[in-house]
CSV table of C-alpha atoms in Angstrom, one decimal:
chain,number,residue,atom,x,y,z
A,1325,MET,CA,-42.5,-21.4,0.6
A,1326,ASP,CA,-45.8,-21.1,-1.4
A,1327,VAL,CA,-46.4,-20.7,-5.3
A,1328,GLU,CA,-46.7,-16.8,-4.9
A,1329,ALA,CA,-43.8,-16.3,-2.6
A,1330,GLN,CA,-41.5,-18.3,-5.0
A,1331,GLU,CA,-42.7,-16.1,-7.9
A,1332,SER,CA,-42.1,-13.0,-6.1
A,1333,PHE,CA,-38.7,-14.1,-5.0
A,1334,ARG,CA,-37.7,-15.3,-8.4
A,1335,GLU,CA,-39.1,-11.6,-9.6
A,1336,PHE,CA,-36.8,-9.9,-7.0
A,1337,VAL,CA,-33.6,-11.8,-7.9
A,1338,ALA,CA,-34.3,-11.2,-11.7
A,1339,ASN,CA,-34.7,-7.4,-11.2
A,1340,ARG,CA,-32.2,-6.9,-8.3
A,1341,SER,CA,-29.5,-9.4,-8.7
A,1342,SER,CA,-27.1,-7.3,-10.9
A,1343,ALA,CA,-27.1,-4.3,-8.6
A,1344,LEU,CA,-26.6,-6.5,-5.4
A,1345,LEU,CA,-23.5,-8.3,-7.2
A,1346,LYS,CA,-21.9,-5.1,-7.9
A,1347,THR,CA,-22.1,-4.4,-4.3
A,1348,ALA,CA,-20.9,-7.9,-3.3
A,1349,VAL,CA,-18.0,-7.9,-5.6
A,1350,LEU,CA,-16.9,-4.5,-4.3
A,1351,LEU,CA,-17.2,-5.8,-0.6
A,1352,SER,CA,-15.0,-9.0,-1.5
A,1353,GLY,CA,-12.3,-6.6,-3.0
A,1354,GLY,CA,-13.3,-7.0,-6.6
A,1355,ASP,CA,-13.3,-10.7,-6.7
A,1356,ARG,CA,-16.1,-11.6,-8.9
A,1357,HIS,CA,-16.3,-15.3,-7.6
A,1358,ALA,CA,-16.2,-14.3,-4.0
A,1359,GLY,CA,-19.0,-11.8,-4.5
A,1360,GLU,CA,-21.1,-14.3,-6.3
A,1361,ASP,CA,-20.6,-16.5,-3.3
A,1362,LEU,CA,-21.4,-13.8,-0.9
A,1363,LEU,CA,-24.6,-12.8,-3.0
A,1364,GLN,CA,-25.5,-16.3,-3.2
A,1365,ASN,CA,-25.4,-17.1,0.6
A,1366,ALA,CA,-27.2,-13.9,1.2
A,1367,LEU,CA,-30.2,-14.8,-1.1
A,1368,ILE,CA,-30.4,-18.3,0.5
A,1369,LYS,CA,-30.9,-16.5,3.9
A,1370,ALA,CA,-33.6,-14.4,2.3
A,1371,ALA,CA,-35.4,-17.3,0.6
A,1372,GLY,CA,-35.8,-19.0,3.9
A,1373,ARG,CA,-37.5,-15.9,5.6
A,1374,TRP,CA,-39.1,-14.5,2.5
A,1375,HIS,CA,-42.5,-14.6,3.8
A,1376,ARG,CA,-41.5,-12.3,6.7
A,1377,ILE,CA,-39.3,-9.8,5.1
A,1378,ASP,CA,-40.9,-6.4,4.5
A,1379,GLU,CA,-37.9,-5.0,2.6
A,1380,PRO,CA,-36.3,-7.5,0.8
A,1381,GLU,CA,-33.5,-5.5,-0.9
A,1382,ALA,CA,-32.5,-3.8,2.4
A,1383,TYR,CA,-32.7,-7.3,4.1
A,1384,VAL,CA,-30.4,-8.9,1.4
A,1385,ARG,CA,-27.9,-6.0,1.7
A,1386,GLN,CA,-27.7,-6.1,5.5
A,1387,VAL,CA,-27.0,-9.8,5.2
A,1388,LEU,CA,-24.2,-8.9,2.5
A,1389,TYR,CA,-22.8,-6.4,5.0
A,1390,ARG,CA,-22.8,-8.8,8.0
A,1391,GLN,CA,-21.4,-11.7,6.1
A,1392,GLN,CA,-18.5,-9.8,4.9
A,1393,ILE,CA,-18.1,-8.5,8.3
A,1394,SER,CA,-18.0,-12.0,9.6
A,1395,ARG,CA,-15.4,-12.9,6.9
A,1396,TRP,CA,-12.9,-10.1,7.9
A,1397,ARG,CA,-13.4,-11.0,11.8
A,1398,LEU,CA,-12.5,-14.4,10.9
A,1399,LYS,CA,-9.2,-13.5,9.6
A,1400,TRP,CA,-8.8,-16.8,7.6
A,1401,ARG,CA,-6.3,-17.4,4.9
A,1402,ALA,CA,-4.7,-14.8,2.7
A,1403,ARG,CA,-6.7,-14.3,-0.6
A,1404,GLU,CA,-5.0,-14.1,-3.8
A,1405,LEU,CA,-5.6,-10.8,-5.9
A,1406,SER,CA,-7.4,-11.6,-9.0
A,1407,VAL,CA,-6.5,-9.6,-12.1
A,1408,ALA,CA,-9.0,-9.1,-15.0
A,1409,GLU,CA,-7.8,-10.0,-18.4
A,1410,PRO,CA,-7.6,-7.5,-21.1
A,1411,PRO,CA,-10.6,-7.2,-23.5
A,1412,ASP,CA,-10.4,-9.2,-26.7
A,1413,VAL,CA,-11.4,-6.4,-29.2
A,1414,GLY,CA,-9.8,-3.2,-29.3
A,1415,ALA,CA,-11.4,-0.2,-27.3
A,1416,ASP,CA,-11.4,3.4,-28.0
A,1417,GLY,CA,-9.2,5.8,-26.1
A,1418,GLU,CA,-11.7,7.0,-23.8
A,1419,ALA,CA,-13.0,3.4,-23.1
A,1420,ALA,CA,-9.6,2.3,-22.5
A,1421,ALA,CA,-8.7,4.9,-19.9
A,1422,THR,CA,-11.9,4.3,-18.2
A,1423,ALA,CA,-11.3,0.6,-17.9
A,1424,GLU,CA,-7.7,1.3,-16.8
A,1425,LEU,CA,-9.1,3.5,-13.9
A,1426,ARG,CA,-11.5,0.8,-13.2
A,1427,LEU,CA,-8.6,-1.8,-12.9
A,1428,LEU,CA,-6.5,0.7,-11.0
A,1429,MET,CA,-9.2,1.4,-8.4
A,1430,ARG,CA,-10.2,-2.3,-8.1
A,1431,GLY,CA,-6.5,-3.3,-7.5
A,1432,ALA,CA,-6.2,-0.7,-4.9
A,1433,LEU,CA,-9.3,-1.5,-3.2
A,1434,ALA,CA,-8.3,-5.1,-3.1
A,1435,ARG,CA,-5.2,-4.1,-1.3
A,1436,LEU,CA,-7.0,-2.4,1.5
A,1437,THR,CA,-8.3,-4.6,4.6
A,1438,ALA,CA,-11.8,-6.0,4.4
A,1439,ARG,CA,-12.9,-3.4,7.1
A,1440,GLN,CA,-11.4,-0.4,5.3
A,1441,ARG,CA,-13.1,-1.6,1.9
A,1442,THR,CA,-16.4,-2.3,3.7
A,1443,VAL,CA,-16.5,1.3,4.9
A,1444,LEU,CA,-15.7,2.8,1.7
A,1445,VAL,CA,-18.1,0.8,-0.2
A,1446,LEU,CA,-20.9,1.5,2.2
A,1447,ARG,CA,-20.0,5.3,2.3
A,1448,TYR,CA,-19.2,6.0,-1.4
A,1449,PHE,CA,-20.7,3.3,-3.6
A,1450,GLU,CA,-23.9,2.8,-1.7
A,1451,ASP,CA,-23.9,6.6,-0.5
A,1452,LEU,CA,-24.9,6.0,3.0
A,1453,PRO,CA,-24.8,8.5,6.0
A,1454,GLU,CA,-21.8,7.7,8.7
A,1455,ALA,CA,-24.8,6.9,11.2
A,1456,GLU,CA,-26.3,4.1,9.0
A,1457,VAL,CA,-22.8,2.7,8.3
A,1458,ALA,CA,-22.2,2.6,11.9
A,1459,ARG,CA,-25.4,0.9,12.6
A,1460,ILE,CA,-24.8,-1.7,10.2
A,1461,LEU,CA,-21.1,-2.3,11.3
A,1462,GLY,CA,-22.2,-2.3,14.8
A,1463,CYS,CA,-19.6,0.5,15.8
A,1464,SER,CA,-19.5,4.1,16.6
A,1465,VAL,CA,-20.1,7.1,14.3
A,1466,GLY,CA,-16.5,8.1,15.1
A,1467,THR,CA,-15.1,4.9,14.4
A,1468,VAL,CA,-16.6,5.1,10.7
A,1469,ARG,CA,-15.1,8.6,10.4
A,1470,SER,CA,-11.7,7.6,11.4
A,1471,THR,CA,-11.8,4.4,9.5
A,1472,THR,CA,-12.9,6.4,6.3
A,1473,HIS,CA,-10.1,8.9,6.8
A,1474,ARG,CA,-7.3,6.1,7.2
A,1475,SER,CA,-8.9,4.1,4.3
A,1476,LEU,CA,-8.7,7.0,1.9
A,1477,ALA,CA,-5.4,7.9,3.0
A,1478,ARG,CA,-4.1,4.3,2.4
A,1479,LEU,CA,-6.1,4.4,-1.0
A,1480,ARG,CA,-4.4,7.4,-2.1
A,1481,ALA,CA,-1.0,5.9,-1.0
A,1482,LEU,CA,-1.6,2.6,-2.9
A,1483,ALA,CA,-2.8,4.4,-6.2
A,1484,PRO,CA,-1.3,7.8,-6.2
A,1485,GLU,CA,-2.3,7.9,-10.0
A,1486,LEU,CA,-5.8,8.4,-8.8
A,1487,ARG,CA,-5.0,11.7,-6.8
A,1488,ALA,CA,-4.6,13.6,-10.3
A,1489,LEU,CA,-8.0,12.6,-11.5
A,1490,GLY,CA,-11.4,14.4,-10.7
A,1491,PRO,CA,-14.8,13.0,-10.0
A,1492,ALA,CA,-15.2,11.7,-13.5
A,1493,GLY,CA,-11.5,10.8,-14.5
A,1494,THR,CA,-10.8,14.2,-16.0
A,1495,GLU,CA,-7.6,15.5,-15.0
A,1496,GLN,CA,-7.7,18.1,-12.4
A,1497,GLN,CA,-5.7,21.5,-12.0
A,1498,PRO,CA,-2.8,21.1,-9.3
A,1499,SER,CA,-4.3,23.0,-6.3
A,1500,ARG,CA,-2.4,26.0,-4.8
A,1501,ASP,CA,-0.8,25.5,-1.4
A,1502,TYR,CA,-1.3,28.6,0.4
A,1503,SER,CA,0.4,28.8,3.7
A,1504,PRO,CA,-1.5,30.3,6.5
A,1505,VAL,CA,-0.7,33.9,7.1
A,1506,GLU,CA,0.6,34.5,10.9
A,1507,VAL,CA,-1.3,37.0,12.6
A,1508,ARG,CA,0.6,39.2,15.3
A,1509,PRO,CA,-1.4,41.3,17.8
């Protein structure tokens, strides 16, 4: 790699590594160390092809997804669930509730299968359309839809506390269950 390419690569890593790390950590089930390993391996692959890459971030994200897919296809040893330590300093009520929600979500995501977690991260964290997720994972759009549906159902079962919260972590009013009206001719 020439000097100009090295500088370009360093600049890319400095500017985008935190966003890429968030995705990698989510893909690895909330395990920061596994996410760092995943990102580092993706960046190593990108560095080797840097002069041929047109869209570096898209390339690195693609490598992240494919490496994670390879990991869960191998079905190697069971992973331990890492738990975050509480903060040393006291937090205000809203920050504590946000942190608790984040830990609850991380724990629930970690209990999903790697495939379910990957689909949810791609669909909702990365905000990718179903067709793009299907292309990345090498499956059909129907498979993405059914996996998303099953993953969300399992997430709700694993963390029923999330069901009562709205999009911003605010309490929702209970929905009314209207039974269908039977129409007779």
